[in-house]
Structure formats: C-alpha cells, structure tokens
C-alpha cells in the first residue's frame, strides 16, 4: 500500500498501512477510548497518539531467528502488562521484512508465560530432576563466577565453552577476556552444510544463508529443495505478491511444508536424495542445451582446465615462478590464457595436452567436459530411482526452470542427512547453468550493511570493542575447528571435549538461548556429557528442558524488553532495523540483559579482565550499566553506520525510530559476480569447487550423490526415515513453548496412508518409535496423512517431547510433553571435513 | 453501531469474508489474532469443545479428490438464510444492517440450539458466561464500525484474507470474486453463506 493522499499531504506523521490486530484490542477491551480517533482507514496518526498518551515502538521480532519487523503500541506511564501493549506486523509498505507469522503472534504469550523464567534458580536436586531454589542475582552471579574461576585456574580457560543461537557477541564479552575462544553456535545442527557448500563455490562473504536469496518481488519460478520457507515471514509476504503475478512455487521435500498450501507444487522425494535430484536437473539442462552459455563461459569456472589428478592447471604448472593461485584456460584462439587477464574468450570443450614448466606433457580437459561425463550418471531415469521422483517430473522441472528463467533457492536449515553439502553444490550447479544470478527475478546477492559490530577479533588475536578498548587473545582457534577444518561451528566438538577430553577437556558450559535437547542430535549422549560437567549455566527466557539439567538458570530479557540495532537478512537491498524496547518485563520477572549477565560474571571472577571490556563494579546496577555501557555502544554502532553511508547519525536514529528500518541502498542488479567477483579462488561461481580439491578434501570438485551416512538406512517393512521440519506457528525454541502452539501445531507423527495400512495403523493410534541407531524408545500418536512420502515419518521440531518438570506440573501446558523430539533418535553423525551435523534418523515403528 | 433487522427486512450492506486458500500458508496468525482481539481472557485457556484455543476460526485439514493436502479455515459464514437465527427460540441471534449474524447476549439463555443447528460447527461456549461465541467477535465489530478491517484480515502476513461489501461492485471482495475462482462451503445446505473460499485465479 502506498501512502494515501492524506498522508502525503498531511504534516502529521502517519504509521502507514492498516492499523493491524492491535487496534482491535485497544478499542474495546482495553478501554483505550482516547486512542480510537487516531486509528483511521488512512492509517495511524502517531503524533496524535503520543499526545493522547500512547507510544508507537517499532521493533524486530525475535520469536525465531529471522528478525521480521514488528510494531507495538504502548500506553505511556502505565505498568507493563498485556493490556498496555499491542503488537502487530510493521505495516510500512517498503519494509523489506514485514512480520508477523504465527510465531510472532505468540510474543505476548511468551512475555508473560507461566513458563517464563522469573528469578535466578539454583539446582537443589539431581541434574535432570528439575528441583530448584530461587536465589538472588548476587548469589547466583557470585557462585557462578567462583566456579568459573576454579575451572579456568584448574583446567585452563579453554575448558569453558559457550553456546548460543543469537547472542554470540554477548557471550564473547565473557569468553574472550577469560581467554576461551570456545563460543560455538548451533550452526552445525542447522546451516553448516549450506555455508560450507556456498563457501566452496563462491568464497567467504558469500556463504551465509541470509546473503543469497531469490528476488521474491520479481520471481517467475522458484524451487525450494528442503526448505519449508516457514521464515522469514516477510519473504512469504513478498512471495505471495509474486504469486499474484503468476510466479510458480515448487517445494522438493519428503514432507509437505505448510507454505505449500498456498497454491504451490509439492514434489515429495526420498530423504537425503536432493543432490541426485539436482544433478538430474543439471543433466537435462546440459543434454538439452538449456543453459546460459555466456554465464557458463564468463562467470563460472567450467571453462577452466583440469589436470588428470582433478586439480586445476595453474600458472605455476606452466611457467617458472608462476603463481599457484592463477588458473589456466584455453582461449578460442588455441592459446593458454590466465584467469586474471582481461577479455578472455575461453574454449568450453577443450581437451588435449599442454607442456608444463618442467618440460613434461600433461593431459588437460575443461571442467565442463568433466561435468558432462560426471552428469552421465544422473540421467532423469537414474535420478528417479534414487529420489523416488518420476523422471518426467525431473525433466519438467529442468525445462520449466530454464524456460521461465527460474532459480533454485539455496536453503537455510539443511544439516539433515550427512550428504547435505552436496545438495547445496548440486543446486548451485543448476543455478550456474541457468545463469540467473543477481538479475531481476533471479538469485540476488545482498551486500553488507556496514553496521559495525560491538566486539570483533583480528587475525593476530587482537580483540577490539567499538569503544576502542582492546586486548590480545593468545588462543583463538575454537575446539571444533581443531577437529573439523571447514566448519563454521560444530557444537558436537564440545560434547567430545566433555566426554572424551579430546582434543582437550571441557568442564564448564554456558548457554544463552540454546535449547540443547531440541537442537543437538542424540539427546542420550548430550545427557551423558551434561552429567559430567562441573558447571552448566543456562540463560533463557522460558523454562526450556535444558534448564532442568543446569546448575544455575538465569532469566534473560526478551526482545520486547531490549534495544538493539541489526542488519536485515534475506532481502535484496541493504537495510538495517532497530529493535526498540516495547515494555519492561512483567511484574515478578527479574530478567536481565544477556550482555550484562556475561559482564557481571566476568567482573566477579576477574575484575581486571572486565575492565578490559569497559565494565566496572559500579555498573552492577542494570540501569546504570544500560546508560553507561550499552547505550554508548549502540550509539557508536549507529554512528559508524551513518558515517559509512555518509549520513547524519541523528537523522539515521530518527528515521530508524520513525519507521523501524532504513534501506540504505535498494537492489542493484547485475553486480555479483559480473562486476564484483566472488571470493572463490577463481573469483567465479565454481561449479567445480577448487577449494576442497586444492586442500585435499575431495578428489574432484563436483556435487555428487551418495547414500546418507548419518544413519542406518531403513530396510525392513517397519523401518522408516525420520525427518523433521518447522511450522510457522511453533517452529522455534521460544514459540515452541507458547500456549497456542500445543493446539495449533500437530505434535503427532506423520505416516503416509500406504505405510499405515501396511502396518495396520489407524489415525490417532499410538505407536512405539525406536531409533535404529540410538535405541531410544518413545510412544506417540499418529497422523495418517498424504503430507509425507511413503517410507518416511515426519514430526514438527520444537512442538513436542518437552520433558521439563514445569511443563509436566502445569496442566495448561500438558500437551507440550506429548509428541517426540526428533533428536532422541538421531545419532549425531558429523562430517569429518565440514563439521556439518545431521538431524535426521531412522526408526522402527510398531503399534503400541 | 449497525441496527438489528426485522424478519423479512434486507440488509443495506452484505458484508462478507473472503479467504484465499491459494494464498494461505496455514501460519495460524489469524487464529491467534482472533483470540487475542476478541477473547483476550481466553488467551491461556483451552476451548474444551474443540480441544483448541478459543478462536472463532477453526482449522480443518483434508485431502482433495486428487490427493492434494488441503487446509480449510472455517468460521461463521454469516449465512443469508441462517439456521442458527431460525432456530433461536428467543430471537437472540439476529442479522444486522451489514448482513452480519449477531448475538444479543441479553436475550440469550444459553440453550445451545444455535450451536447444534449450525451446519458449519463454528459456535463455541464461553466457559464463564456459558454463552455462545463466534465470528464476528465484539472487538472486530467495533473495528468494522470504525471502517477498519477485522483482526484476522489485518494479521494475515500472506494477504489471504479480505472483508467487504458484496453490494458494492467496486469493493475489493466483489472484485476478487469477479476475477477469481471461488466457492462457498456446504453450498447445498441452502444457507446462502457469505464466506468465500478463493481457489485460484
Ligand atoms: S518469521 Fe515469524 S517468528 Fe520469525 S522473526 Fe519473522 S515474524 Fe518473527
Ligand atoms: S472477523 Fe474477527 S471474530 Fe471473525 S474470525 Fe476474523 S478475527 Fe475472528
Ligand atoms: S493469517 Fe493468513 S496465511 Fe495465516 S492462517 Fe490465517 S489466512 Fe492463512
């Protein structure tokens, strides 16, 4: 919706767009009669509302990790309560990531949930028992600090590990001054396979899952392999508009994603076979000559010459003192040319012999020739055998992609079967053939926002805060990188450190917003590790299952209670958003900011080290700390951002406050890689990934299909793949525990009607599920539905199998303990190179 | 406030809900928004009859004749020939000038005739007042009176919902129904429902 004429003419500030859900509650139930006149069909008059005692606060949703735009209306000078605030999606028509989905809608439920953590808790019973006493913040922080000190002095700082989903910088404020590099996120249970695949093909800086995304506004055809698009909801909103203009949306997935209800095609496939599907599509594109030849020649490394051993032919091979990082191609004139030269006209199909610098001859062939040979194994017929998708469908998808100039989306959560990096490589191979990168309706590459971070570390180990404080860290390599050379974060390494004391012992663990039992595969092993720890501290918003196993549980502020500035991901242009505090915590909730908690533990353990990051004893009062520590840092970040874009910081802040976001630069098409090379060794989209070949990780650089190594393959009649996915209602750690989730998200096990009939299972029957690898047994009710492919069972993640005592004890939340947590059954297979973990499993299913 | 019609009187407006099944992603935002807007006292309470949250919208999962998974959102259809209105012994259920089927709580005895007579099974009982509830909720009615859209329409991130006057050929719902393929639920029940399910372009 564009601003109306009245809005355009009026000098009053309007909240553009419809007034949203919020308006409803305020009009009648809140008795906010005086606010009524400011809600009109034209929009919401912000200044009028402020005069009447209401504040409009834009913020960033954090009910999942996607960060969509929300807006809240809050009553000024009133006690915090659901009655005094209203939350709805930011309605600004230009907002690049408008909220809100069914998870966002649970934010008020989470805020004052009976499961909300209210006071610091200290364990009094056995680990896992869920018995706690409430203690003061001072007692909790002092005791934790003393224990941290004991661990650091006895086992070394590296023995302290830290994990979080979204609060890495906050945890680094404690870990790094302590001297522990081990802040390790959830990535390997979510996105590592994709990150590594993208890095291998496009290089660092192009590897993040929020960096490359379909240009939804203009999309014509998009295929989502394995992604359910349950988030960000702003992308769904845009896709809905594209569908209006005829865009075709196709999901490749063993289970039918909720978003596919919206007039999309769903192609069911056997779990773990997406790479074969992609290579089948690539086969059709190549054999039917349906590819963008100019893109293939000029923007990919397919014309590059390869030696018989699979390594690229380099300048070093060809000339004395040549550069090993400069690669050779054959020009159409029959001359060897180097990739860094201008105006190359390469030959795509050259094969022959070249003379090397040492005088010997070497057989070389282009990567294209090798690709054609490689793809010979992936005829649609062969791919159909593997994937369970008819050959005609594979052929049709390939043709549609080409004819409609479509794209294959590059996935987000993809660590499932152990062969997932090849899925990303396969789908990027298809995208390379389509040549539809950074074009209108193509796969767009987003540039960085230039928003400075709070804390950073240089390659020499120098840690710097944006305030200018800095110090040197001796040991910077995280424990997972000692084991998995290509990982972005593999938390399994921490379990190895605890259980096997390899490569060194881990004895203390701190978690912020890390729902271990619903995040990390192999719960039995996680429990074994947790039991061995000397210290486990969990900082969270609601009482997760992991809390029951923790020595101390500390209540953290939720997003409605904090100020923060953040870049917006999964967009085309460059945008930044402001998370503004909407309310204080509800009465009785003594929640504190994550960063303050970390700094206070540090200060109480080592005051001098806290001083290195500018935190002192007089900041133990939260309000003082916010004014003296946090606020100046956020201001410096805004200042850095404004300076980077040649804008006035005050103006940037005002605009952020007024609209909730700023788009600094709209999408500029045709930039990457055409005028801005990728960071891969060749600067091109490397369909033949050089990095894993040059580092000796792989024999060749192409995507390949191999059977999933992550679990025993199901073979018998009653054996199934077990896969999971997220719902746009309860699909996150916090939203999974919201009251409505237990009613609106199905926590039964999905079975295909053909399987159910064979096993004599009817709708809602109870079955026993047993992990083929973990032996874990659990009972669950069945939903017999064609929404899952035969031979596979499906559960929504986060929405079932919550075993914490508070849930069991509160009849209102009884349903949350029903259902399964998929991680009971997955064995935690980790790829030795990429460090990517795998959440899928195989199970035996029997009538209970 | 829109007025109560007498028997045989035609409404000035024929306000209708349009739900676009070809856009809905089953995210549940409207289902929750309906509760928090119209029955905030029920936010943390179960609706025992449906074993769900206390929303005026219900989700039904089904499979099409072609074997395609489908989701259906059902709520009061504001039938032009409404069985609930016809069976209410006390005249508590009535149609207003906007064509909305409404309940006058002062006249309602809680006898549940309307609940059982509704072929769409969209009425539920509030556990405290023991009176039936359904779309439109009180707050949504106020929103509509102000010229705003009801909560479900405003909350939908996929643009799958709309509400407007069938008598106005230029209203967005009229345009949608003219240009897109749509159907009504239980078409043969003779209820003349004013809830439209858009199935595609
Ligand atoms: S996808 Fe939903 S939960 Fe996640 S940030 Fe967006 S609105 Fe919030
Ligand atoms: S109009 Fe209001 S009461 Fe009716 S379904 Fe929508 S939100 Fe609920
Ligand atoms: S809010 Fe919209 S997309 Fe979500 S369930 Fe309701 S109608 Fe469907």
Short mmCIF file of N, CA and C and ligand atoms in Angstrom, two decimals, chain A residues 21, chain B residues 17 30-35 37-39 55-58 74-76 78 100 134-141 143-144 149-155 161 163 195, ligand 2:
data_model
loop_
_atom_site.label_atom_id
_atom_site.label_comp_id
_atom_site.label_asym_id
_atom_site.label_seq_id
_atom_site.Cartn_x
_atom_site.Cartn_y
_atom_site.Cartn_z
N UNK A 21 -3.97 -5.88 13.98
CA UNK A 21 -4.65 -6.57 15.07
C UNK A 21 -4.82 -5.70 16.29
N UNK B 17 -16.78 -12.24 4.32
CA UNK B 17 -15.38 -12.63 4.50
C UNK B 17 -14.91 -13.40 3.27
N UNK B 30 -3.91 -15.57 12.08
CA UNK B 30 -5.29 -15.07 12.18
C UNK B 30 -6.03 -15.78 13.30
N UNK B 31 -5.75 -17.06 13.47
CA UNK B 31 -6.44 -17.84 14.50
C UNK B 31 -6.12 -17.25 15.88
N UNK B 32 -4.84 -16.94 16.09
CA UNK B 32 -4.42 -16.37 17.38
C UNK B 32 -4.87 -14.92 17.52
N UNK B 33 -4.79 -14.16 16.41
CA UNK B 33 -5.20 -12.76 16.48
C UNK B 33 -6.67 -12.66 16.84
N UNK B 34 -7.46 -13.59 16.35
CA UNK B 34 -8.89 -13.59 16.66
C UNK B 34 -9.09 -13.75 18.17
N UNK B 35 -8.34 -14.66 18.77
CA UNK B 35 -8.47 -14.87 20.22
C UNK B 35 -8.01 -13.64 20.99
N UNK B 37 -7.72 -10.66 20.16
CA UNK B 37 -8.52 -9.46 19.91
C UNK B 37 -9.90 -9.56 20.56
N UNK B 38 -10.55 -10.67 20.35
CA UNK B 38 -11.95 -10.77 20.76
C UNK B 38 -12.17 -11.43 22.11
N UNK B 39 -11.26 -12.30 22.50
CA UNK B 39 -11.42 -13.01 23.77
C UNK B 39 -10.10 -13.08 24.53
N UNK B 55 -10.66 -19.60 19.60
CA UNK B 55 -10.70 -18.71 18.46
C UNK B 55 -12.01 -18.91 17.71
N UNK B 56 -12.44 -17.88 17.00
CA UNK B 56 -13.63 -18.04 16.17
C UNK B 56 -13.30 -18.69 14.83
N UNK B 57 -12.01 -18.99 14.65
CA UNK B 57 -11.58 -19.63 13.40
C UNK B 57 -11.09 -21.02 13.74
N UNK B 58 -11.51 -21.97 12.96
CA UNK B 58 -11.06 -23.34 13.16
C UNK B 58 -10.31 -23.80 11.93
N UNK B 74 -12.34 -22.34 8.82
CA UNK B 74 -13.80 -22.20 8.89
C UNK B 74 -14.17 -21.26 10.01
N UNK B 75 -15.11 -20.40 9.76
CA UNK B 75 -15.63 -19.50 10.79
C UNK B 75 -17.08 -19.21 10.44
N UNK B 76 -17.74 -18.40 11.23
CA UNK B 76 -19.13 -18.07 10.94
C UNK B 76 -19.27 -17.58 9.50
N UNK B 78 -21.96 -16.16 8.20
CA UNK B 78 -22.92 -15.07 8.09
C UNK B 78 -23.94 -15.36 6.99
N UNK B 100 -24.49 -9.04 8.94
CA UNK B 100 -23.74 -9.88 9.87
C UNK B 100 -24.70 -10.59 10.83
N UNK B 134 -18.76 -16.66 18.52
CA UNK B 134 -18.44 -16.95 17.12
C UNK B 134 -17.97 -15.66 16.47
N UNK B 135 -17.54 -15.74 15.24
CA UNK B 135 -17.24 -14.56 14.44
C UNK B 135 -18.56 -13.86 14.10
N UNK B 136 -18.75 -12.53 14.08
CA UNK B 136 -17.72 -11.57 14.47
C UNK B 136 -17.66 -11.42 15.98
N UNK B 137 -16.45 -11.34 16.47
CA UNK B 137 -16.27 -11.03 17.87
C UNK B 137 -16.60 -9.57 18.12
N UNK B 138 -16.81 -9.24 19.40
CA UNK B 138 -17.22 -7.88 19.74
C UNK B 138 -16.22 -6.84 19.26
N UNK B 139 -14.93 -7.13 19.45
CA UNK B 139 -13.94 -6.12 19.09
C UNK B 139 -13.87 -5.96 17.58
N UNK B 140 -13.97 -7.06 16.87
CA UNK B 140 -13.97 -6.96 15.40
C UNK B 140 -15.16 -6.13 14.92
N UNK B 141 -16.29 -6.28 15.57
CA UNK B 141 -17.45 -5.48 15.18
C UNK B 141 -17.15 -4.00 15.36
N UNK B 143 -14.17 -2.66 15.28
CA UNK B 143 -13.20 -2.29 14.24
C UNK B 143 -13.92 -1.98 12.94
N UNK B 144 -14.84 -2.85 12.59
CA UNK B 144 -15.56 -2.70 11.34
C UNK B 144 -16.40 -1.42 11.36
N UNK B 149 -10.45 -2.97 9.16
CA UNK B 149 -10.64 -4.37 8.85
C UNK B 149 -10.62 -5.20 10.14
N UNK B 150 -11.32 -6.33 10.15
CA UNK B 150 -11.28 -7.20 11.34
C UNK B 150 -9.87 -7.75 11.58
N UNK B 151 -9.67 -8.29 12.78
CA UNK B 151 -8.34 -8.70 13.21
C UNK B 151 -7.70 -9.72 12.29
N UNK B 152 -8.48 -10.71 11.84
CA UNK B 152 -7.90 -11.77 11.01
C UNK B 152 -7.37 -11.19 9.70
N UNK B 153 -8.09 -10.24 9.14
CA UNK B 153 -7.67 -9.65 7.87
C UNK B 153 -6.37 -8.87 8.07
N UNK B 154 -6.34 -8.12 9.17
CA UNK B 154 -5.17 -7.29 9.43
C UNK B 154 -3.94 -8.11 9.77
N UNK B 155 -4.14 -9.27 10.37
CA UNK B 155 -2.97 -10.01 10.86
C UNK B 155 -2.37 -10.92 9.81
N UNK B 161 -6.63 -12.77 3.35
CA UNK B 161 -7.97 -12.51 3.89
C UNK B 161 -8.48 -11.13 3.46
N UNK B 163 -12.35 -8.56 3.69
CA UNK B 163 -13.69 -8.39 4.25
C UNK B 163 -14.29 -7.17 3.60
N UNK B 195 -19.27 -16.50 3.24
CA UNK B 195 -17.84 -16.75 3.46
C UNK B 195 -17.36 -17.44 2.19
S1 LIG C 2 -13.67 -11.21 11.89
FE1 LIG C 2 -12.85 -11.11 13.95
S2 LIG C 2 -14.07 -12.54 15.10
FE2 LIG C 2 -14.33 -13.03 12.95
S3 LIG C 2 -12.77 -14.58 12.53
FE3 LIG C 2 -11.92 -12.61 11.99
S4 LIG C 2 -10.83 -12.06 13.83
FE4 LIG C 2 -12.22 -13.61 14.46
#
